[in-house]
Coordinates of C-alpha atoms in Angstrom, one line a residue:
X1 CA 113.0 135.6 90.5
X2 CA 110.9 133.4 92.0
X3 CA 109.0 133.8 95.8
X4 CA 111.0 131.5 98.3
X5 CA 109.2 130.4 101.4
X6 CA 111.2 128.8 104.7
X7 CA 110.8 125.1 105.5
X8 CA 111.1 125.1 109.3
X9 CA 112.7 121.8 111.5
X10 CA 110.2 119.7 113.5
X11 CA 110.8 116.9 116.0
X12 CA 108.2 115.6 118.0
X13 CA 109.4 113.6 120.9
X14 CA 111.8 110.4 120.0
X15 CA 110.0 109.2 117.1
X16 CA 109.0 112.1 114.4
X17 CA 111.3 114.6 112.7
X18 CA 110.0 116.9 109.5
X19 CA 111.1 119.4 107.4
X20 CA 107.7 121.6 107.9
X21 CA 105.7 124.4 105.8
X22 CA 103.1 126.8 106.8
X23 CA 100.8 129.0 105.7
X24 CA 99.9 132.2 107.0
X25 CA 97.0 134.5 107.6
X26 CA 94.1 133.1 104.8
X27 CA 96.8 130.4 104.1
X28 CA 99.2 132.5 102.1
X29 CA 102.0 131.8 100.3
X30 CA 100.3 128.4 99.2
X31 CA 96.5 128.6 99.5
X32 CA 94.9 126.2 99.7
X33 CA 97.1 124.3 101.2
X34 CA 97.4 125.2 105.2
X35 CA 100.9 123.4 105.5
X36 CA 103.3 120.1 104.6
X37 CA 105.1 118.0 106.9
X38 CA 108.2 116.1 105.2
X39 CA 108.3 113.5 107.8
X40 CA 109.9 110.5 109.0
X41 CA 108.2 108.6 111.9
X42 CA 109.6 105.5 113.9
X43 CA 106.7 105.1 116.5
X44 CA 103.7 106.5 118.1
X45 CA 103.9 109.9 118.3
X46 CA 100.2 111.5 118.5
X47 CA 97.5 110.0 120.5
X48 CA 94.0 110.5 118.7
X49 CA 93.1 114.1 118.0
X50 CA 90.2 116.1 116.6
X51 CA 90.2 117.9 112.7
X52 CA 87.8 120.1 111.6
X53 CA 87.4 122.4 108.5
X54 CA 89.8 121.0 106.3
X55 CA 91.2 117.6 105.2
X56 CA 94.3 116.0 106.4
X57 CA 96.7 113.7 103.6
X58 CA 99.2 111.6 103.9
X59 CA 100.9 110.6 101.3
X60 CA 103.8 107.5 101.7
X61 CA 107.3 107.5 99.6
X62 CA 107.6 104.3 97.6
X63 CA 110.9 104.0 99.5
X64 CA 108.7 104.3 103.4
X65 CA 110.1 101.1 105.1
X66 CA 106.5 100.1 106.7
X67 CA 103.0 100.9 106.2
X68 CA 100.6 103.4 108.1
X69 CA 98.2 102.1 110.4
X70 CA 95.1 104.5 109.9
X71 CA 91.8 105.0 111.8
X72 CA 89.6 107.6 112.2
X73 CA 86.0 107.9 114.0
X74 CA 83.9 107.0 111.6
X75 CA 85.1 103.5 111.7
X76 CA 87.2 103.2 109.0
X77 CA 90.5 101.2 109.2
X78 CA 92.9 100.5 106.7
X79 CA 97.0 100.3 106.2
X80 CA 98.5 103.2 104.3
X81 CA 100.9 101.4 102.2
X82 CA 104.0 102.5 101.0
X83 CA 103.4 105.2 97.7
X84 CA 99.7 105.6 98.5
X85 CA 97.6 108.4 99.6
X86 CA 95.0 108.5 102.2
X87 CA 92.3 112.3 102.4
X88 CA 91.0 112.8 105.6
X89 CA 88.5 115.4 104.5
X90 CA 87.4 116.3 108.1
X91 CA 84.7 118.8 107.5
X92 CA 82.3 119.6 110.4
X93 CA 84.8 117.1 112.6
X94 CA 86.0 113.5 113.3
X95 CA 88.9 111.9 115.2
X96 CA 91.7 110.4 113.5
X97 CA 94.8 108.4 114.6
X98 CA 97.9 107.3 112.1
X99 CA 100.7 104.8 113.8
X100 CA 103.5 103.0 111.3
X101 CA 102.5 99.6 111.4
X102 CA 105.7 97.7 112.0
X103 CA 107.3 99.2 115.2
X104 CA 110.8 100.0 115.3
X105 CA 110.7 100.7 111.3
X106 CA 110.6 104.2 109.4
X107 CA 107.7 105.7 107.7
X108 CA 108.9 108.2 105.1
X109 CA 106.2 110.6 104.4
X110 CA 104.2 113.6 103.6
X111 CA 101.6 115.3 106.1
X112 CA 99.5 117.7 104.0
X113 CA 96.4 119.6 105.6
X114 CA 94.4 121.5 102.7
X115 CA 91.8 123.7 103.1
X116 CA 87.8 123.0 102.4
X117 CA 85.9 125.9 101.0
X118 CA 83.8 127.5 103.3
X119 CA 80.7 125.9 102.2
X120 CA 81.9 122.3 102.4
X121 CA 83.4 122.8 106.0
X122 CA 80.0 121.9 107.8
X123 CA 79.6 118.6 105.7
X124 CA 79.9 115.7 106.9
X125 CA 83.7 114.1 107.2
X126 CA 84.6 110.9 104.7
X127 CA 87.6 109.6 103.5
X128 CA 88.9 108.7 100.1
X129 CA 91.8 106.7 99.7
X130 CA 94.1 105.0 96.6
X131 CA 97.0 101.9 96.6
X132 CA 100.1 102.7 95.3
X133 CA 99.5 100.4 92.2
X134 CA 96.3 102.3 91.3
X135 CA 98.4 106.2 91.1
X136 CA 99.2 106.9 87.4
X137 CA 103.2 106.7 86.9
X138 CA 104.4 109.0 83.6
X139 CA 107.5 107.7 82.4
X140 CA 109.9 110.3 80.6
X141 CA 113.6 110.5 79.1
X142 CA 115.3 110.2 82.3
X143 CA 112.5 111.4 85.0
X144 CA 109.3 109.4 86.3
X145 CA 106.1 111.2 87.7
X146 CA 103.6 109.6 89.9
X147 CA 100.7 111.5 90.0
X148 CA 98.5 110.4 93.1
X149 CA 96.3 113.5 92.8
X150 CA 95.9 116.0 89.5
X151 CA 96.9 114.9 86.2
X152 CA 99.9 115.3 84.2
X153 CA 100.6 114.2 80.4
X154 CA 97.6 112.5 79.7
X155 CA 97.6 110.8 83.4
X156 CA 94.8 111.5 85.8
X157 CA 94.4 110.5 89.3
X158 CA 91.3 108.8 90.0
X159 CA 90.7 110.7 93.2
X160 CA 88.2 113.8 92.7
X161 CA 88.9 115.3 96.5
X162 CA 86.8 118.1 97.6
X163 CA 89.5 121.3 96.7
X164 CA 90.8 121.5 94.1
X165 CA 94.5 120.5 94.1
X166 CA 97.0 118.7 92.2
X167 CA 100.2 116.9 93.7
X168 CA 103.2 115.3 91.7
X169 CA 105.9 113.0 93.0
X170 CA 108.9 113.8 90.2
X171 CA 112.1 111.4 90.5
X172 CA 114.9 112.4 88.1
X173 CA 118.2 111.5 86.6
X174 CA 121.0 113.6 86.6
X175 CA 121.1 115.5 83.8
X176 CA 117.3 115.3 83.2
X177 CA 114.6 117.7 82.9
X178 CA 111.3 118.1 83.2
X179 CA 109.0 120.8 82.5
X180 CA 105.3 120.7 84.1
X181 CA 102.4 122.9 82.4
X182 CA 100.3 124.4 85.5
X183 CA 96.6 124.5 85.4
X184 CA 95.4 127.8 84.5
X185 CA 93.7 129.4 88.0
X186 CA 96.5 127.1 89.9
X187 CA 99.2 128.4 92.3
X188 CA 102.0 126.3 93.3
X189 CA 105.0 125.5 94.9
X190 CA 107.9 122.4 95.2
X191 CA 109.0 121.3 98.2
X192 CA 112.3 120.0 97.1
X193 CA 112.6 115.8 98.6
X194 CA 115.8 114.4 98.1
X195 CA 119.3 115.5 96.3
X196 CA 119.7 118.7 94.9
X197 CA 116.7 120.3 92.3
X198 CA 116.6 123.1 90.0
X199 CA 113.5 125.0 89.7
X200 CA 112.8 127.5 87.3
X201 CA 116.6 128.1 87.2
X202 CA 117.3 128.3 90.5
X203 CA 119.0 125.5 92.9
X204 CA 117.2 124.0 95.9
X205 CA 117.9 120.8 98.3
X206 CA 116.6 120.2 101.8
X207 CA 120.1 121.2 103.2
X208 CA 119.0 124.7 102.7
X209 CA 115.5 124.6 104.0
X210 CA 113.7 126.6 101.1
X211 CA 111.7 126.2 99.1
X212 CA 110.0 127.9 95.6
X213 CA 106.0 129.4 96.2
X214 CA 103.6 131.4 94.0
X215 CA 104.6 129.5 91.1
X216 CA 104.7 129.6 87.3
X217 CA 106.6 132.9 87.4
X218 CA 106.3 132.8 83.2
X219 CA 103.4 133.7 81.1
X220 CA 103.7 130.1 79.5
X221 CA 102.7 128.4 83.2
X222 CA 105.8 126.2 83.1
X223 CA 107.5 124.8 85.7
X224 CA 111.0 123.4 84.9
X225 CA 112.6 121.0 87.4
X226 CA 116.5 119.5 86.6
X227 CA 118.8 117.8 88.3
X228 CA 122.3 118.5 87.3
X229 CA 124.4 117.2 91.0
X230 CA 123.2 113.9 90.9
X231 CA 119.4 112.3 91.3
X232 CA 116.8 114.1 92.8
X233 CA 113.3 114.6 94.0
X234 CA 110.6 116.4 94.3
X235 CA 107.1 117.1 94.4
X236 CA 105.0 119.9 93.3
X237 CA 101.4 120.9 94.8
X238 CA 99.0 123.6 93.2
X239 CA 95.7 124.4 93.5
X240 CA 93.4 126.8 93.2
X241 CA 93.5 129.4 96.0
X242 CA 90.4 129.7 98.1
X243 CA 91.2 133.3 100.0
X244 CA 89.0 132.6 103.1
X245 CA 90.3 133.6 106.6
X246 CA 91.7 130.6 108.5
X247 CA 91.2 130.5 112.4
X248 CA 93.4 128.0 113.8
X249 CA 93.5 126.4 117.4
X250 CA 95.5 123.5 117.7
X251 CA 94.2 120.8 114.6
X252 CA 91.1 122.1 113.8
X253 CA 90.9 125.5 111.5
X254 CA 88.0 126.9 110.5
X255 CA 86.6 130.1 108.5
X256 CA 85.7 132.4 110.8
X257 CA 85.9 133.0 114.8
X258 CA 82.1 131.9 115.4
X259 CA 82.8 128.4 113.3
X260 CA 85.8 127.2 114.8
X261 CA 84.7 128.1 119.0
X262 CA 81.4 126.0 117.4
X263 CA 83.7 123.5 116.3
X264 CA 85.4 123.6 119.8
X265 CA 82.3 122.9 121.7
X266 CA 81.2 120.3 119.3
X267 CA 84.3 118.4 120.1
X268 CA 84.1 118.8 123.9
X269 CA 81.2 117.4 123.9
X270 CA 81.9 114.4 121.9
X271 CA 80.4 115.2 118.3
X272 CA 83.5 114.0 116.9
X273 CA 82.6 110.7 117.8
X274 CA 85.4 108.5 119.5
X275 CA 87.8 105.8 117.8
X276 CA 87.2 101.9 118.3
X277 CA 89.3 100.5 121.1
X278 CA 92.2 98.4 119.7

């Protein structure tokens, strides 16, 4: 029987709404991932805030009506299209800012925070970044996996972010399977998108607001997803778990108490950096 964690409900003024997951104390049930947003955004929603300590993703559906607008403090500027992937890896701290680009139309999408080892948390922040034409699709009998970070089936994502983590975007058909081999060292966990999705046996859709964690259960590390009601979707994350404390205060989490009120006071005083004016 596999481990079942609660997807919680999220809006955020007018124009955001998610089905959310998080961690808790050291990350757990899905170390090193901190949490996932399954969100859909219409308009502004978060003026620009600080990160520290780990790296934010967001990751666009294929089917996301518009674009993201994306900007951070170390000057970078670019338009998240629809099915690409953007890594904020924040480290020691930088401002960030993410607005769909065509008002009035829907970004489908995934927020993901993921942990940095301790060590890398004091580096300096970058940003790496793919198109959707440039993630590896895996066609099977009746299923297609896009694979924007990890590798599956011979297909590897040409992203080498700074943990360890793997993440697969798995349409299917009804009445198709698919069965995914997990990295030996990996955890993971799907968060169940659209329609209903079995998992290791068991059924899941977002209706029910659960989802499957501390994944593969069997000795063989497979992971079988099938859609037997109709279409379906998912995606499945793993990585390696880092088991390092996470202190948390608002976006920025950190290792320990000392590093994140460091982090704190490096913000208020403007190491961050500030964003280019419009």
């Amino acid at each position: 029987m596999n481990a079942i964690a609660q997807l919680q409900r999220m809006h955020h003024g007018s124009h955001f709404r998610a089905f959310t997951l998080r961690g808790g104390e050291a990350a757990e049930p899905i170390d090193p991932f901190l949490a996932v947003d399954h969100a859909w955004i219409s308009g502004p929603t978060f003026p620009p805030h600080p990160h520290a300590g780990f790296s934010a993703v967001s990751y666009l559906f294929p089917d996301s009506k518009t674009g993201i607008d994306n900007r951070d403090s170390l000057g970078n500027r670019n338009l998240i299209q629809p099915g690409g992937l953007h890594w904020t890896a924040a480290g020691r701290g930088v401002m960030h800012e993410e607005v769909p680009a065509e008002p009035g139309k829907t970004v489908h999408m995934l927020q993901i925070f993921i942990n940095l080892p301790r060590d890398r948390q004091e580096a300096p922040p970058f940003v790496l970044s793919i198109a959707p034409e440039d993630i590896p699709v895996v066609q099977l009998p009746g299923a297609k996996v896009r694979v924007p970070l990890g590798s599956f089936a011979g297909a590897r994502s040409p992203l080498v972010p700074p943990t360890d983590v793997s993440m697969l975007d798995i349409s299917i058909e009804e009445g198709a399977e698919v069965r995914v081999p997990v990295v030996d060292g990996h955890t993971a966990f799907v968060m169940p998108i659209d329609g209903a999705v079995g998992i290791d046996g068991q059924p899941f859709s977002l209706d029910e607001q659960k989802l499957p964690v501390k994944l593969p259960q069997g000795e063989d590390r497979l992971v079988t997803l099938c859609a037997k009601q109709g279409n379906a979707r998912a995606v499945l994350f793993s990585g390696v778990p880092l088991r390092q404390p996470v202190y948390w205060q608002g976006p920025l989490a950190l290792a320990s108490a000392e590093a994140l009120a460091e982090a704190i006071e490096a913000y208020q005083r403007g190491a961050f950096g500030k964003l280019q004016p419009d």
